[in-house]
PDB file of C-alpha atoms and ligand atoms in Angstrom:
ATOM      1  CA  MET V   1      99.824 100.960  95.952  1.00 96.00           C
ATOM      2  CA  LYS V   2      97.996  98.218  97.754  1.00 98.00           C
ATOM      3  CA  ILE V   3      94.318  98.093  96.756  1.00 98.00           C
ATOM      4  CA  ILE V   4      91.833  96.579  99.194  1.00 98.00           C
ATOM      5  CA  LYS V   5      88.436  96.015  97.588  1.00 98.00           C
ATOM      6  CA  CYS V   6      85.686  95.980 100.177  1.00 98.00           C
ATOM      7  CA  ASP V   7      82.069  94.848  99.889  1.00 97.00           C
ATOM      8  CA  HIS V   8      80.424  98.013 101.153  1.00 98.00           C
ATOM      9  CA  TYR V   9      80.988 101.168 103.217  1.00 98.00           C
ATOM     10  CA  ASP V  10      80.954  99.447 106.632  1.00 98.00           C
ATOM     11  CA  ASP V  11      83.354  96.772 105.444  1.00 98.00           C
ATOM     12  CA  MET V  12      85.679  99.492 104.101  1.00 98.00           C
ATOM     13  CA  SER V  13      85.511 101.413 107.394  1.00 98.00           C
ATOM     14  CA  LYS V  14      86.226  98.285 109.461  1.00 98.00           C
ATOM     15  CA  LYS V  15      89.126  97.094 107.315  1.00 98.00           C
ATOM     16  CA  ALA V  16      90.801 100.513 107.265  1.00 98.00           C
ATOM     17  CA  ALA V  17      90.243 100.882 111.015  1.00 98.00           C
ATOM     18  CA  GLN V  18      91.944  97.534 111.634  1.00 98.00           C
ATOM     19  CA  VAL V  19      95.150  98.847 110.041  1.00 98.00           C
ATOM     20  CA  ILE V  20      95.124 101.995 112.172  1.00 98.00           C
ATOM     21  CA  ILE V  21      94.181 100.115 115.355  1.00 98.00           C
ATOM     22  CA  SER V  22      97.049  97.723 114.841  1.00 98.00           C
ATOM     23  CA  ASP V  23      99.489 100.628 114.178  1.00 98.00           C
ATOM     24  CA  MET V  24      98.186 102.416 117.301  1.00 98.00           C
ATOM     25  CA  LYS V  25      98.782  99.301 119.407  1.00 98.00           C
ATOM     26  CA  GLU V  26     102.332  99.099 118.127  1.00 98.00           C
ATOM     27  CA  LYS V  27     103.174 102.792 118.605  1.00 98.00           C
ATOM     28  CA  LYS V  28     101.375 104.445 121.521  1.00 98.00           C
ATOM     29  CA  ASP V  29     102.587 107.936 120.567  1.00 98.00           C
ATOM     30  CA  ILE V  30     101.647 107.576 116.914  1.00 98.00           C
ATOM     31  CA  VAL V  31     101.141 110.765 114.885  1.00 98.00           C
ATOM     32  CA  LEU V  32      97.951 110.575 112.810  1.00 98.00           C
ATOM     33  CA  GLY V  33      97.027 112.779 109.876  1.00 98.00           C
ATOM     34  CA  LEU V  34      93.241 113.046 109.651  1.00 98.00           C
ATOM     35  CA  ALA V  35      90.630 113.938 107.054  1.00 98.00           C
ATOM     36  CA  THR V  36      87.081 115.232 107.319  1.00 98.00           C
ATOM     37  CA  GLY V  37      84.167 114.631 104.924  1.00 96.00           C
ATOM     38  CA  SER V  38      81.604 111.830 104.746  1.00 96.00           C
ATOM     39  CA  THR V  39      84.038 109.044 103.886  1.00 98.00           C
ATOM     40  CA  PRO V  40      86.023 108.617 107.143  1.00 98.00           C
ATOM     41  CA  ILE V  41      83.030 108.900 109.517  1.00 98.00           C
ATOM     42  CA  GLY V  42      82.603 105.102 109.690  1.00 98.00           C
ATOM     43  CA  LEU V  43      86.330 104.660 110.272  1.00 98.00           C
ATOM     44  CA  TYR V  44      86.192 107.155 113.158  1.00 98.00           C
ATOM     45  CA  LYS V  45      83.239 105.231 114.641  1.00 98.00           C
ATOM     46  CA  GLU V  46      85.388 102.099 114.643  1.00 98.00           C
ATOM     47  CA  LEU V  47      88.265 103.940 116.340  1.00 98.00           C
ATOM     48  CA  ILE V  48      85.869 105.299 118.983  1.00 98.00           C
ATOM     49  CA  LYS V  49      84.549 101.781 119.598  1.00 98.00           C
ATOM     50  CA  ALA V  50      88.077 100.367 119.924  1.00 98.00           C
ATOM     51  CA  ASN V  51      88.959 103.176 122.339  1.00 98.00           C
ATOM     52  CA  GLN V  52      85.857 102.567 124.450  1.00 98.00           C
ATOM     53  CA  GLU V  53      86.632  98.841 124.520  1.00 98.00           C
ATOM     54  CA  LYS V  54      90.141  99.804 125.733  1.00 98.00           C
ATOM     55  CA  GLN V  55      91.849  98.136 122.763  1.00 97.00           C
ATOM     56  CA  ILE V  56      93.588 101.435 121.963  1.00 98.00           C
ATOM     57  CA  SER V  57      94.293 104.694 123.734  1.00 98.00           C
ATOM     58  CA  PHE V  58      94.653 108.192 122.280  1.00 98.00           C
ATOM     59  CA  LYS V  59      96.407 109.519 125.413  1.00 98.00           C
ATOM     60  CA  ASP V  60      99.788 109.905 123.714  1.00 98.00           C
ATOM     61  CA  VAL V  61      98.507 110.263 120.161  1.00 98.00           C
ATOM     62  CA  MET V  62      99.077 113.488 118.243  1.00 98.00           C
ATOM     63  CA  THR V  63      96.886 114.463 115.287  1.00 98.00           C
ATOM     64  CA  PHE V  64      97.180 116.889 112.387  1.00 98.00           C
ATOM     65  CA  ASN V  65      94.181 117.590 110.184  1.00 98.00           C
ATOM     66  CA  LEU V  66      94.490 118.104 106.466  1.00 98.00           C
ATOM     67  CA  ASP V  67      92.444 121.220 106.066  1.00 98.00           C
ATOM     68  CA  GLU V  68      90.060 123.872 107.341  1.00 97.00           C
ATOM     69  CA  TYR V  69      87.766 126.386 105.708  1.00 97.00           C
ATOM     70  CA  ILE V  70      88.585 130.088 105.716  1.00 95.00           C
ATOM     71  CA  GLY V  71      85.666 132.489 106.032  1.00 93.00           C
ATOM     72  CA  ILE V  72      83.819 130.714 108.825  1.00 94.00           C
ATOM     73  CA  SER V  73      84.950 130.644 112.423  1.00 93.00           C
ATOM     74  CA  GLN V  74      86.230 127.556 114.225  1.00 93.00           C
ATOM     75  CA  LYS V  75      82.998 127.802 116.234  1.00 94.00           C
ATOM     76  CA  HIS V  76      80.805 127.368 113.127  1.00 95.00           C
ATOM     77  CA  PRO V  77      79.118 123.928 113.210  1.00 96.00           C
ATOM     78  CA  GLU V  78      80.524 123.095 109.757  1.00 96.00           C
ATOM     79  CA  SER V  79      84.096 124.080 110.526  1.00 96.00           C
ATOM     80  CA  TYR V  80      86.387 121.078 110.298  1.00 97.00           C
ATOM     81  CA  TYR V  81      87.388 121.695 113.911  1.00 97.00           C
ATOM     82  CA  GLN V  82      83.765 121.124 114.983  1.00 97.00           C
ATOM     83  CA  PHE V  83      83.474 118.157 112.612  1.00 97.00           C
ATOM     84  CA  MET V  84      86.456 116.461 114.241  1.00 98.00           C
ATOM     85  CA  MET V  85      85.171 117.160 117.752  1.00 98.00           C
ATOM     86  CA  ARG V  86      81.758 115.714 116.818  1.00 98.00           C
ATOM     87  CA  HIS V  87      82.925 112.643 114.935  1.00 98.00           C
ATOM     88  CA  LEU V  88      86.050 111.651 116.872  1.00 98.00           C
ATOM     89  CA  PHE V  89      87.746 113.803 119.496  1.00 98.00           C
ATOM     90  CA  ASN V  90      84.769 114.288 121.872  1.00 98.00           C
ATOM     91  CA  HIS V  91      84.445 110.524 122.182  1.00 98.00           C
ATOM     92  CA  VAL V  92      88.043 109.380 122.781  1.00 98.00           C
ATOM     93  CA  ASP V  93      90.664 109.922 125.477  1.00 98.00           C
ATOM     94  CA  ILE V  94      92.797 112.306 123.414  1.00 98.00           C
ATOM     95  CA  ASP V  95      94.631 115.160 125.114  1.00 98.00           C
ATOM     96  CA  GLN V  96      93.263 118.416 123.630  1.00 97.00           C
ATOM     97  CA  LYS V  97      96.795 119.832 123.382  1.00 97.00           C
ATOM     98  CA  ASN V  98      97.766 117.068 120.949  1.00 98.00           C
ATOM     99  CA  ILE V  99      95.039 118.016 118.467  1.00 98.00           C
ATOM    100  CA  ASN V 100      96.250 120.160 115.563  1.00 98.00           C
ATOM    101  CA  LEU V 101      94.096 121.672 112.833  1.00 97.00           C
ATOM    102  CA  PRO V 102      94.788 124.598 110.565  1.00 96.00           C
ATOM    103  CA  ASN V 103      93.242 127.493 112.503  1.00 92.00           C
ATOM    104  CA  ASN V 104      90.998 129.800 110.507  1.00 86.00           C
ATOM    105  CA  ASP V 105      90.743 132.128 113.517  1.00 83.00           C
ATOM    106  CA  ALA V 106      94.523 132.714 113.801  1.00 80.00           C
ATOM    107  CA  SER V 107      95.380 136.418 114.017  1.00 83.00           C
ATOM    108  CA  SER V 108      98.100 135.958 111.400  1.00 90.00           C
ATOM    109  CA  ILE V 109      97.276 133.104 109.024  1.00 92.00           C
ATOM    110  CA  ASP V 110     100.744 133.275 107.430  1.00 93.00           C
ATOM    111  CA  LYS V 111     102.505 132.865 110.780  1.00 95.00           C
ATOM    112  CA  HIS V 112     100.096 130.113 111.734  1.00 95.00           C
ATOM    113  CA  ILE V 113     100.763 128.230 108.481  1.00 96.00           C
ATOM    114  CA  LYS V 114     104.516 128.393 109.056  1.00 96.00           C
ATOM    115  CA  ALA V 115     104.079 127.118 112.607  1.00 97.00           C
ATOM    116  CA  TYR V 116     101.831 124.302 111.336  1.00 98.00           C
ATOM    117  CA  ASN V 117     104.443 123.191 108.807  1.00 98.00           C
ATOM    118  CA  ASP V 118     107.220 123.415 111.409  1.00 98.00           C
ATOM    119  CA  LYS V 119     105.249 121.354 113.916  1.00 98.00           C
ATOM    120  CA  MET V 120     104.617 118.620 111.337  1.00 98.00           C
ATOM    121  CA  LYS V 121     108.343 118.512 110.575  1.00 97.00           C
ATOM    122  CA  LYS V 122     109.033 118.053 114.290  1.00 98.00           C
ATOM    123  CA  HIS V 123     106.342 115.365 114.612  1.00 98.00           C
ATOM    124  CA  PRO V 124     106.282 113.515 111.285  1.00 98.00           C
ATOM    125  CA  ILE V 125     102.962 111.878 110.431  1.00 98.00           C
ATOM    126  CA  ASP V 126     103.055 108.091 110.777  1.00 98.00           C
ATOM    127  CA  VAL V 127      99.673 107.381 109.190  1.00 98.00           C
ATOM    128  CA  GLN V 128      97.749 109.850 107.051  1.00 98.00           C
ATOM    129  CA  VAL V 129      94.054 109.206 106.387  1.00 98.00           C
ATOM    130  CA  LEU V 130      92.824 110.587 103.061  1.00 98.00           C
ATOM    131  CA  GLY V 131      89.548 110.797 101.182  1.00 98.00           C
ATOM    132  CA  ILE V 132      89.502 111.783  97.526  1.00 98.00           C
ATOM    133  CA  GLY V 133      87.420 114.355  95.669  1.00 97.00           C
ATOM    134  CA  ALA V 134      85.549 113.325  92.515  1.00 96.00           C
ATOM    135  CA  ASN V 135      87.937 115.811  90.828  1.00 96.00           C
ATOM    136  CA  GLY V 136      90.971 113.939  92.202  1.00 98.00           C
ATOM    137  CA  HIS V 137      91.789 116.353  95.016  1.00 97.00           C
ATOM    138  CA  ILE V 138      93.466 115.147  98.191  1.00 98.00           C
ATOM    139  CA  GLY V 139      93.233 117.480 101.133  1.00 98.00           C
ATOM    140  CA  PHE V 140      92.103 120.576  99.281  1.00 97.00           C
ATOM    141  CA  ASN V 141      94.857 120.305  96.686  1.00 97.00           C
ATOM    142  CA  GLU V 142      92.641 121.054  93.732  1.00 96.00           C
ATOM    143  CA  PRO V 143      93.556 120.122  90.128  1.00 97.00           C
ATOM    144  CA  GLY V 144      96.422 122.287  88.903  1.00 96.00           C
ATOM    145  CA  THR V 145      98.022 122.739  92.341  1.00 96.00           C
ATOM    146  CA  PRO V 146     101.810 122.258  92.188  1.00 97.00           C
ATOM    147  CA  PHE V 147     103.082 119.075  93.815  1.00 98.00           C
ATOM    148  CA  ASP V 148     105.739 120.916  95.854  1.00 97.00           C
ATOM    149  CA  ASN V 149     103.391 122.982  98.043  1.00 97.00           C
ATOM    150  CA  GLU V 150     103.460 122.808 101.828  1.00 98.00           C
ATOM    151  CA  THR V 151     100.416 124.066 103.798  1.00 98.00           C
ATOM    152  CA  PHE V 152      98.883 126.956 101.867  1.00 97.00           C
ATOM    153  CA  ILE V 153      95.702 128.927 101.244  1.00 96.00           C
ATOM    154  CA  VAL V 154      93.651 127.568  98.364  1.00 96.00           C
ATOM    155  CA  ASP V 155      90.713 128.891  96.343  1.00 95.00           C
ATOM    156  CA  LEU V 156      88.220 126.047  96.377  1.00 96.00           C
ATOM    157  CA  ASP V 157      87.048 124.716  93.015  1.00 94.00           C
ATOM    158  CA  GLU V 158      83.427 125.351  92.171  1.00 96.00           C
ATOM    159  CA  ASP V 159      82.990 121.526  91.945  1.00 94.00           C
ATOM    160  CA  THR V 160      84.273 121.153  95.491  1.00 95.00           C
ATOM    161  CA  ARG V 161      81.981 123.889  96.797  1.00 97.00           C
ATOM    162  CA  ILE V 162      79.012 122.267  95.076  1.00 96.00           C
ATOM    163  CA  ALA V 163      79.980 118.845  96.499  1.00 94.00           C
ATOM    164  CA  ASN V 164      80.172 120.331 100.007  1.00 94.00           C
ATOM    165  CA  GLN V 165      76.987 122.364  99.692  1.00 96.00           C
ATOM    166  CA  ARG V 166      75.137 119.463 101.354  1.00 94.00           C
ATOM    167  CA  PHE V 167      76.558 120.591 104.705  1.00 93.00           C
ATOM    168  CA  PHE V 168      75.337 124.193 104.333  1.00 95.00           C
ATOM    169  CA  ASP V 169      71.968 125.870 103.723  1.00 94.00           C
ATOM    170  CA  SER V 170      73.013 127.229 100.318  1.00 95.00           C
ATOM    171  CA  LEU V 171      75.963 127.367  97.931  1.00 97.00           C
ATOM    172  CA  ASP V 172      76.510 130.993  98.923  1.00 96.00           C
ATOM    173  CA  GLU V 173      77.329 129.887 102.449  1.00 95.00           C
ATOM    174  CA  VAL V 174      80.035 127.419 101.375  1.00 96.00           C
ATOM    175  CA  PRO V 175      83.420 129.062 101.967  1.00 96.00           C
ATOM    176  CA  LYS V 176      85.444 129.999  98.898  1.00 96.00           C
ATOM    177  CA  LYS V 177      88.845 129.468 100.496  1.00 96.00           C
ATOM    178  CA  ALA V 178      90.555 126.982 102.771  1.00 96.00           C
ATOM    179  CA  ILE V 179      93.891 126.249 104.411  1.00 97.00           C
ATOM    180  CA  THR V 180      95.202 122.872 103.323  1.00 98.00           C
ATOM    181  CA  MET V 181      98.272 120.755 103.824  1.00 98.00           C
ATOM    182  CA  GLY V 182     100.138 120.673 100.524  1.00 98.00           C
ATOM    183  CA  ILE V 183     101.029 117.560  98.565  1.00 98.00           C
ATOM    184  CA  LYS V 184     104.558 117.816  99.985  1.00 98.00           C
ATOM    185  CA  ASN V 185     103.250 117.467 103.554  1.00 98.00           C
ATOM    186  CA  ILE V 186     101.034 114.544 102.538  1.00 98.00           C
ATOM    187  CA  MET V 187     103.859 112.751 100.702  1.00 98.00           C
ATOM    188  CA  ARG V 188     106.098 112.996 103.795  1.00 98.00           C
ATOM    189  CA  SER V 189     103.752 110.761 105.833  1.00 98.00           C
ATOM    190  CA  LYS V 190     105.182 107.327 106.428  1.00 98.00           C
ATOM    191  CA  LYS V 191     101.958 105.544 105.503  1.00 98.00           C
ATOM    192  CA  ILE V 192      98.834 106.682 103.669  1.00 98.00           C
ATOM    193  CA  ILE V 193      95.389 105.116 104.043  1.00 98.00           C
ATOM    194  CA  LEU V 194      93.044 106.418 101.330  1.00 98.00           C
ATOM    195  CA  LEU V 195      89.339 105.615 101.458  1.00 98.00           C
ATOM    196  CA  ALA V 196      86.720 105.988  98.738  1.00 98.00           C
ATOM    197  CA  SER V 197      83.084 105.028  98.673  1.00 98.00           C
ATOM    198  CA  GLY V 198      80.402 105.412  96.022  1.00 98.00           C
ATOM    199  CA  ILE V 199      80.118 105.388  92.243  1.00 98.00           C
ATOM    200  CA  HIS V 200      80.908 109.131  92.041  1.00 97.00           C
ATOM    201  CA  LYS V 201      84.479 108.291  93.139  1.00 98.00           C
ATOM    202  CA  ALA V 202      85.061 105.410  90.678  1.00 98.00           C
ATOM    203  CA  GLU V 203      86.672 107.487  87.925  1.00 98.00           C
ATOM    204  CA  ALA V 204      88.853 109.436  90.350  1.00 98.00           C
ATOM    205  CA  ILE V 205      90.123 106.134  91.776  1.00 98.00           C
ATOM    206  CA  LYS V 206      90.856 104.722  88.324  1.00 98.00           C
ATOM    207  CA  LYS V 207      92.821 107.831  87.302  1.00 98.00           C
ATOM    208  CA  MET V 208      94.679 107.861  90.608  1.00 98.00           C
ATOM    209  CA  ILE V 209      95.868 104.285  90.121  1.00 98.00           C
ATOM    210  CA  GLU V 210      96.157 103.895  86.358  1.00 98.00           C
ATOM    211  CA  GLY V 211      96.411 107.390  84.969  1.00 95.00           C
ATOM    212  CA  PRO V 212      99.440 109.555  84.286  1.00 98.00           C
ATOM    213  CA  ILE V 213     100.958 111.376  87.261  1.00 98.00           C
ATOM    214  CA  THR V 214      99.703 114.875  86.697  1.00 98.00           C
ATOM    215  CA  THR V 215      98.775 117.924  88.742  1.00 98.00           C
ATOM    216  CA  GLU V 216      95.444 117.773  86.841  1.00 98.00           C
ATOM    217  CA  HIS V 217      94.639 114.735  88.996  1.00 98.00           C
ATOM    218  CA  PRO V 218      96.402 115.493  92.302  1.00 98.00           C
ATOM    219  CA  ALA V 219      95.850 112.025  93.837  1.00 98.00           C
ATOM    220  CA  SER V 220      97.917 110.481  90.998  1.00 98.00           C
ATOM    221  CA  ILE V 221     101.068 111.630  92.849  1.00 98.00           C
ATOM    222  CA  LEU V 222     100.376 108.852  95.362  1.00 98.00           C
ATOM    223  CA  GLN V 223     101.720 106.394  92.754  1.00 98.00           C
ATOM    224  CA  LEU V 224     105.144 107.674  93.843  1.00 98.00           C
ATOM    225  CA  HIS V 225     104.577 107.090  97.578  1.00 98.00           C
ATOM    226  CA  PRO V 226     106.107 103.832  98.838  1.00 98.00           C
ATOM    227  CA  ASN V 227     103.394 102.921 101.361  1.00 98.00           C
ATOM    228  CA  VAL V 228      99.803 103.597 100.283  1.00 98.00           C
ATOM    229  CA  GLU V 229      96.796 101.411 101.101  1.00 98.00           C
ATOM    230  CA  VAL V 230      93.618 102.209  99.169  1.00 98.00           C
ATOM    231  CA  PHE V 231      90.314 100.969 100.612  1.00 98.00           C
ATOM    232  CA  VAL V 232      87.430 101.110  98.146  1.00 98.00           C
ATOM    233  CA  ASP V 233      83.878  99.849  98.382  1.00 98.00           C
ATOM    234  CA  GLU V 234      82.393  97.954  95.450  1.00 98.00           C
ATOM    235  CA  GLU V 235      81.151 101.077  93.664  1.00 98.00           C
ATOM    236  CA  ALA V 236      84.300 103.188  94.089  1.00 98.00           C
ATOM    237  CA  GLY V 237      86.389 100.211  92.937  1.00 98.00           C
ATOM    238  CA  SER V 238      84.130  99.346  89.990  1.00 98.00           C
ATOM    239  CA  MET V 239      86.434 100.768  87.289  1.00 98.00           C
ATOM    240  CA  ILE V 240      89.669  99.119  88.456  1.00 96.00           C
TER     241      ILE V 240
HETATM  242  C1  F6R H 301      88.658 116.513 103.816  1.00 79.96           C
HETATM  243  C2  F6R H 301      89.446 116.538 102.587  1.00 79.96           C
HETATM  244  C3  F6R H 301      88.850 116.228 101.253  1.00 79.96           C
HETATM  245  C4  F6R H 301      87.844 115.070 101.286  1.00 79.96           C
HETATM  246  C5  F6R H 301      87.240 114.852  99.913  1.00 79.96           C
HETATM  247  C6  F6R H 301      86.186 113.769  99.928  1.00 79.96           C
HETATM  248  O1  F6R H 301      89.451 116.838 104.937  1.00 79.96           O
HETATM  249  O2  F6R H 301      90.581 116.845 102.644  1.00 79.96           O
HETATM  250  O3  F6R H 301      89.884 115.908 100.355  1.00 79.96           O
HETATM  251  O4  F6R H 301      88.489 113.909 101.725  1.00 79.96           O
HETATM  252  O5  F6R H 301      86.670 116.039  99.455  1.00 79.96           O
HETATM  253  O6  F6R H 301      85.094 114.177 100.714  1.00 79.96           O
HETATM  254  P1  F6R H 301      83.909 113.185 101.082  1.00 79.96           P
HETATM  255  O7  F6R H 301      84.487 112.146 101.983  1.00 79.96           O
HETATM  256  O8  F6R H 301      82.897 114.032 101.806  1.00 79.96           O
HETATM  257  O9  F6R H 301      83.423 112.615  99.800  1.00 79.96           O
END
């Protein structure tokens, strides 16, 4: 794992964006794996800026998102579909047909999940962007999830629901389930860019890098991936 210690959130976002921008320049039809949450918002701003300045184009780019809630519709403002539209896709020249997210409105979720896995096998992810939960989750692979899962339906941990309550009016409104890429999908990506910001992520980062590889800390599996770049701000990197 390559660790890049950054001064603050903006520095982290810029440095991680530089890696993706350079990969996008090299491979116009790059396949990107994308994350939601607070952490990558600054990175997406940098990608939007680079697109508007015509440094990069999304015309031939394909994307796969890590996860999506079950129990709210894609139209709900806090669905990850809407999040991605708001924070990235509405502002870049991406072709709508190249955008892939797990679809919580699919008539048969099981069939949809199979199709999602098949499509990712056909279009392997070149660069996967990840955040990390304070509990060590990546995607919504919560502690205890087997490492050999492909996309599946997960019961969200109470900790995760509490962490995400900030986006909803109350804890009751936070969905209890989600569709998430499994660790197996994530580990197949050719490169992984993981970002973490804030003191509440410091312990999760330390365990990911220095701890035993265990399903109790899902991100620890990344120690076995040959091409991971970890961008941390000062607080998230304070224990390593
Ligand atoms: C989001 C995702 C999650 C988040 C993680 C951190 O698509 O898969 O693993 O990356 O929960 O969230 P933030 O960035 O909000 O702290």
